[in-house]
Amino acid sequence: MRELVSDEQVAAYREHGFVRVQGVLDRDQVEHFRGSAEAFLKAHRAESLETQGTFSQLVNVWQRDDDLRALTLDTRLGRIAEQLAGFPLRLWHDQMLVKEPHNNVATEFHQDRPYWPHAGDRLPLSAWIALVDVPPERGCMTFLPGTQDRTGLQPQDLHHEEDLFEMDPSLRWIPRVTVPLRAGDCTFHSGYTGHMALPNRTDLARLAHVVIYIDAATTYNGAPHVVTDPLGLAVGDRLDGDTFPRAWA
Ligand code: SIN
Ligand code: NI
C-alpha cells in the first residue's frame, strides 16, 4: 500500500498522541461536505446529545445521510488512521460537533476512551476534520502531548475545567499544544490523549466532522452507551459487522 502520511507524521502521532494532517479534503470536497453538514444540522439540530451549549453533537450521521456517509467511510482517511495506529481498525461512530457562533463555551479537558464501553482494545483514535477554517478564536483543539499513556482514569466531565487535572494533577504542568486548522485539514488524536476545544467567539459556526476508529478486535464491556444501547449486545461480543464497518480494508 502507498504510504498516505510520512514516517515523520506516524512517529509524531506515536510520540505525542496526536498529529495534524493538512489537506485531507480538497477544496471541492470541503465545499460539498460543508453543504451536506449544514443541511444535516439544520434538519437535526434538535436531536443534539449535548444540550449545555458546548456544542451540537449529532452521532452516527453516516447511517442517515449518504453524502456524509462517504466522508465517514472515506478510504483514504481510514487508511491514514490505520497507518497511524499500526493495526486494523473499525468505525466506532462518527459525530458532527458544531460550536454555534459566539457560543463562548470551551469543551474542557478530557480523554475520550473512558466514555466508551470497550474492552480488549489497543489505542483507538479520532479524525477531527475541519469543514470551515478553525483558528483558535473559532474553537480549535488543544492537546496535552504524550498523555496517551494515561490509561485508567474515570470519565471526565467536559463541562468542568478542573476535572481531568483533579484526577491527575501532573497533567496540569504539561505544555499545551493548540492546533489551528484550515478547512479540509484534520487532526488525529488517540482515545487517551488529553484535549480540549476553545470557545467559538466568531460570527461563523465551527463545523467539525469527527470519525472515531477502534481496534478491530474491540469487544463490548456491558456499560451503557448511546451507540451500543439499542444493539442488544452481550458482554464480550465483538464490535464488528455492518454497524462497525471496516470500509477502507
Ligand atoms: C470539540 O470539538 O469541541 C471537542 C472534540 C473532542 O472532544 O474530541
Ligand atoms: Ni474528546
Short mmCIF file of C-alpha atoms and ligand atoms in Angstrom, two decimals:
data_model
loop_
_atom_site.label_atom_id
_atom_site.label_comp_id
_atom_site.label_asym_id
_atom_site.label_seq_id
_atom_site.Cartn_x
_atom_site.Cartn_y
_atom_site.Cartn_z
CA MET A 1 0.00 0.00 0.00
CA ARG A 2 1.20 3.52 -0.83
CA GLU A 3 2.15 5.50 2.27
CA LEU A 4 -0.51 8.12 2.95
CA VAL A 5 1.24 10.04 5.68
CA SER A 6 5.00 10.36 6.15
CA ASP A 7 7.09 8.30 8.58
CA GLU A 8 7.64 11.55 10.49
CA GLN A 9 3.87 12.03 10.91
CA VAL A 10 3.46 8.45 12.12
CA ALA A 11 6.35 8.94 14.57
CA ALA A 12 4.84 12.24 15.78
CA TYR A 13 1.44 10.59 16.37
CA ARG A 14 3.02 7.74 18.32
CA GLU A 15 5.18 10.07 20.42
CA HIS A 16 2.69 12.86 21.14
CA GLY A 17 -0.68 11.09 20.79
CA PHE A 18 -1.90 13.47 18.08
CA VAL A 19 -0.85 14.76 14.68
CA ARG A 20 -2.15 17.30 12.19
CA VAL A 21 -2.68 16.12 8.61
CA GLN A 22 -3.22 19.02 6.25
CA GLY A 23 -5.37 18.88 3.15
CA VAL A 24 -7.14 15.54 3.69
CA LEU A 25 -10.01 17.11 1.72
CA ASP A 26 -9.52 19.25 -1.39
CA ARG A 27 -11.40 22.50 -1.95
CA ASP A 28 -14.28 20.88 -3.88
CA GLN A 29 -14.73 18.18 -1.24
CA VAL A 30 -14.76 20.79 1.54
CA GLU A 31 -17.47 22.77 -0.22
CA HIS A 32 -19.53 19.65 -0.91
CA PHE A 33 -19.31 18.20 2.61
CA ARG A 34 -19.79 21.58 4.27
CA GLY A 35 -23.06 21.97 2.35
CA SER A 36 -24.16 18.47 3.39
CA ALA A 37 -23.20 19.11 7.02
CA GLU A 38 -25.08 22.42 7.13
CA ALA A 39 -28.22 20.79 5.67
CA PHE A 40 -27.99 17.87 8.12
CA LEU A 41 -27.51 20.22 11.04
CA LYS A 42 -30.50 22.30 10.04
CA ALA A 43 -32.72 19.22 9.91
CA HIS A 44 -31.41 17.52 13.06
CA ARG A 45 -30.03 20.20 15.44
CA ALA A 46 -32.81 19.50 17.95
CA GLU A 47 -31.53 15.90 18.37
CA SER A 48 -28.19 17.02 19.84
CA LEU A 49 -26.94 14.73 22.63
CA GLU A 50 -25.25 17.70 24.27
CA THR A 51 -27.62 20.41 25.46
CA GLN A 52 -25.46 22.70 27.62
CA GLY A 53 -24.18 24.93 24.81
CA THR A 54 -20.72 23.40 24.46
CA PHE A 55 -21.57 22.09 21.00
CA SER A 56 -24.33 20.44 18.99
CA GLN A 57 -23.46 16.75 18.87
CA LEU A 58 -25.09 14.58 16.21
CA VAL A 59 -23.98 10.95 16.33
CA ASN A 60 -23.95 8.27 13.63
CA VAL A 61 -24.63 10.76 10.88
CA TRP A 62 -23.23 8.24 8.35
CA GLN A 63 -26.23 5.96 8.93
CA ARG A 64 -28.67 8.74 7.96
CA ASP A 65 -27.01 10.84 5.26
CA ASP A 66 -25.49 9.38 2.08
CA ASP A 67 -23.16 12.33 1.46
CA LEU A 68 -21.70 12.33 4.94
CA ARG A 69 -21.51 8.54 4.86
CA ALA A 70 -18.98 8.94 2.03
CA LEU A 71 -16.89 11.21 4.27
CA THR A 72 -17.05 8.97 7.34
CA LEU A 73 -16.21 5.83 5.36
CA ASP A 74 -13.61 7.59 3.17
CA THR A 75 -10.96 5.06 2.19
CA ARG A 76 -8.01 7.43 2.33
CA LEU A 77 -8.96 8.69 5.78
CA GLY A 78 -9.42 5.15 7.12
CA ARG A 79 -6.09 4.05 5.68
CA ILE A 80 -4.28 7.02 7.20
CA ALA A 81 -5.85 6.10 10.55
CA GLU A 82 -4.60 2.51 10.17
CA GLN A 83 -1.14 3.70 9.22
CA LEU A 84 -1.00 5.86 12.35
CA ALA A 85 -2.47 3.17 14.63
CA GLY A 86 -0.39 0.35 13.15
CA PHE A 87 -3.20 -2.24 13.29
CA PRO A 88 -6.61 -2.93 11.65
CA LEU A 89 -9.43 -0.60 12.65
CA ARG A 90 -13.21 -0.46 12.54
CA LEU A 91 -15.54 2.50 12.74
CA TRP A 92 -16.87 3.11 16.27
CA HIS A 93 -19.11 6.05 15.33
CA ASP A 94 -18.95 9.43 13.68
CA GLN A 95 -20.25 12.69 15.05
CA MET A 96 -20.83 16.19 13.88
CA LEU A 97 -19.59 18.64 16.55
CA VAL A 98 -20.76 22.17 15.92
CA LYS A 99 -19.92 25.16 18.06
CA GLU A 100 -22.52 27.76 17.21
CA PRO A 101 -21.40 31.37 16.52
CA HIS A 102 -20.42 33.13 19.77
CA ASN A 103 -21.19 30.07 21.89
CA ASN A 104 -18.41 31.26 24.22
CA VAL A 105 -18.16 27.83 25.86
CA ALA A 106 -15.00 25.72 25.85
CA THR A 107 -15.03 21.95 25.58
CA GLU A 108 -12.99 21.33 28.73
CA PHE A 109 -10.06 18.92 29.02
CA HIS A 110 -10.92 15.25 28.85
CA GLN A 111 -9.92 11.91 27.38
CA ASP A 112 -12.33 10.11 25.03
CA ARG A 113 -11.69 6.43 25.70
CA PRO A 114 -13.05 6.42 29.31
CA TYR A 115 -16.52 7.29 27.89
CA TRP A 116 -16.67 4.14 25.75
CA PRO A 117 -17.92 0.63 26.66
CA HIS A 118 -14.87 -1.12 25.20
CA ALA A 119 -12.54 -3.93 26.23
CA GLY A 120 -9.68 -5.88 24.70
CA ASP A 121 -8.60 -2.97 22.53
CA ARG A 122 -5.39 -1.25 21.58
CA LEU A 123 -5.32 2.57 21.32
CA PRO A 124 -8.34 3.99 19.42
CA LEU A 125 -8.12 7.28 17.54
CA SER A 126 -10.32 10.04 16.14
CA ALA A 127 -10.05 12.10 12.98
CA TRP A 128 -11.35 15.63 13.68
CA ILE A 129 -11.97 17.17 10.27
CA ALA A 130 -12.44 20.93 9.86
CA LEU A 131 -15.19 21.80 7.36
CA VAL A 132 -14.58 25.53 7.86
CA ASP A 133 -11.38 27.37 8.79
CA VAL A 134 -10.91 26.82 12.53
CA PRO A 135 -8.46 29.30 14.07
CA PRO A 136 -8.21 29.42 17.89
CA GLU A 137 -10.97 32.03 18.16
CA ARG A 138 -13.41 29.69 16.35
CA GLY A 139 -12.80 26.75 18.70
CA CYS A 140 -9.81 24.72 17.54
CA MET A 141 -8.40 21.87 19.62
CA THR A 142 -5.62 21.97 22.23
CA PHE A 143 -3.76 18.78 23.16
CA LEU A 144 -1.69 17.51 26.10
CA PRO A 145 1.18 15.81 24.25
CA GLY A 146 2.33 12.42 25.48
CA THR A 147 -0.74 11.71 27.61
CA GLN A 148 -1.84 8.74 25.50
CA ASP A 149 -0.23 6.51 28.15
CA ARG A 150 -2.51 7.82 30.97
CA THR A 151 -4.97 4.96 30.95
CA GLY A 152 -7.16 4.02 33.89
CA LEU A 153 -8.75 7.38 34.75
CA GLN A 154 -12.50 7.69 35.32
CA PRO A 155 -14.58 9.51 32.64
CA GLN A 156 -14.10 13.26 32.92
CA ASP A 157 -16.80 15.94 32.80
CA LEU A 158 -16.07 18.03 29.71
CA HIS A 159 -18.09 20.90 31.22
CA HIS A 160 -15.70 21.12 34.18
CA GLU A 161 -12.39 22.90 33.65
CA GLU A 162 -10.63 21.19 36.56
CA ASP A 163 -11.94 17.62 36.33
CA LEU A 164 -9.10 15.98 34.40
CA PHE A 165 -6.45 17.86 36.41
CA GLU A 166 -8.03 16.91 39.72
CA MET A 167 -7.89 13.26 38.63
CA ASP A 168 -4.23 13.51 37.62
CA PRO A 169 -2.58 16.70 38.94
CA SER A 170 0.66 16.01 37.00
CA LEU A 171 -1.20 16.76 33.74
CA ARG A 172 -1.56 20.41 34.76
CA TRP A 173 2.11 21.11 34.04
CA ILE A 174 2.37 19.57 30.59
CA PRO A 175 2.89 22.17 27.81
CA ARG A 176 -0.35 22.53 25.82
CA VAL A 177 -0.37 22.49 22.03
CA THR A 178 -3.11 24.44 20.23
CA VAL A 179 -3.65 23.37 16.63
CA PRO A 180 -5.50 25.72 14.24
CA LEU A 181 -6.86 24.04 11.11
CA ARG A 182 -7.75 25.28 7.65
CA ALA A 183 -10.93 23.86 6.12
CA GLY A 184 -10.03 20.40 4.80
CA ASP A 185 -7.28 19.77 7.40
CA CYS A 186 -7.69 17.32 10.23
CA THR A 187 -6.07 16.18 13.43
CA PHE A 188 -5.89 12.59 14.57
CA HIS A 189 -5.79 12.13 18.35
CA SER A 190 -5.74 8.97 20.40
CA GLY A 191 -8.53 8.00 22.78
CA TYR A 192 -6.36 8.72 25.83
CA THR A 193 -4.71 11.95 24.68
CA GLY A 194 -5.99 14.80 26.87
CA HIS A 195 -7.63 17.52 24.79
CA MET A 196 -10.00 20.47 24.88
CA ALA A 197 -11.51 22.86 22.33
CA LEU A 198 -11.64 26.62 22.72
CA PRO A 199 -14.93 28.59 22.60
CA ASN A 200 -16.25 29.97 19.32
CA ARG A 201 -16.06 33.76 19.52
CA THR A 202 -16.70 34.35 15.80
CA ASP A 203 -19.77 35.00 13.63
CA LEU A 204 -19.41 31.68 11.82
CA ALA A 205 -20.38 28.21 13.11
CA ARG A 206 -17.46 25.87 13.81
CA LEU A 207 -18.29 22.77 11.78
CA ALA A 208 -16.25 19.68 12.63
CA HIS A 209 -16.88 16.14 11.41
CA VAL A 210 -15.31 13.52 13.66
CA VAL A 211 -14.67 9.89 12.69
CA ILE A 212 -13.75 7.56 15.54
CA TYR A 213 -11.77 4.39 14.79
CA ILE A 214 -11.31 1.46 17.15
CA ASP A 215 -9.11 -1.62 17.19
CA ALA A 216 -10.87 -4.22 15.01
CA ALA A 217 -10.58 -6.64 17.97
CA THR A 218 -12.58 -4.40 20.38
CA THR A 219 -15.31 -6.13 22.43
CA TYR A 220 -18.30 -4.75 24.36
CA ASN A 221 -17.82 -4.42 28.14
CA GLY A 222 -21.52 -4.11 29.09
CA ALA A 223 -21.53 -0.42 30.11
CA PRO A 224 -24.32 1.84 28.82
CA HIS A 225 -23.60 3.97 25.74
CA VAL A 226 -25.90 5.64 23.23
CA VAL A 227 -24.34 3.73 20.32
CA THR A 228 -24.49 0.24 21.82
CA ASP A 229 -27.66 0.52 23.94
CA PRO A 230 -30.06 -0.35 21.06
CA LEU A 231 -27.98 -3.30 19.81
CA GLY A 232 -28.73 -5.97 22.42
CA LEU A 233 -25.06 -6.92 22.78
CA ALA A 234 -23.72 -9.31 25.42
CA VAL A 235 -20.52 -8.66 27.34
CA GLY A 236 -17.61 -9.93 25.25
CA ASP A 237 -19.32 -9.52 21.88
CA ARG A 238 -17.07 -8.15 19.15
CA LEU A 239 -17.97 -4.68 17.82
CA ASP A 240 -17.98 -5.72 14.18
CA GLY A 241 -20.32 -6.30 11.25
CA ASP A 242 -22.18 -3.62 9.33
CA THR A 243 -22.70 -1.37 12.36
CA PHE A 244 -18.94 -1.02 12.88
CA PRO A 245 -17.66 -1.29 9.31
CA ARG A 246 -14.13 -1.60 8.05
CA ALA A 247 -14.96 0.10 4.78
CA TRP A 248 -11.39 1.03 3.82
CA ALA A 249 -9.97 -2.51 4.04
C1 SIN B 1 -14.86 19.72 20.29
O1 SIN B 1 -14.75 19.63 19.07
O2 SIN B 1 -15.40 20.70 20.81
C2 SIN B 1 -14.37 18.60 21.12
C3 SIN B 1 -13.88 17.46 20.34
C4 SIN B 1 -13.43 16.30 21.16
O3 SIN B 1 -13.57 16.32 22.35
O4 SIN B 1 -12.94 15.31 20.61
NI NI B 2 -12.96 14.45 23.01
#
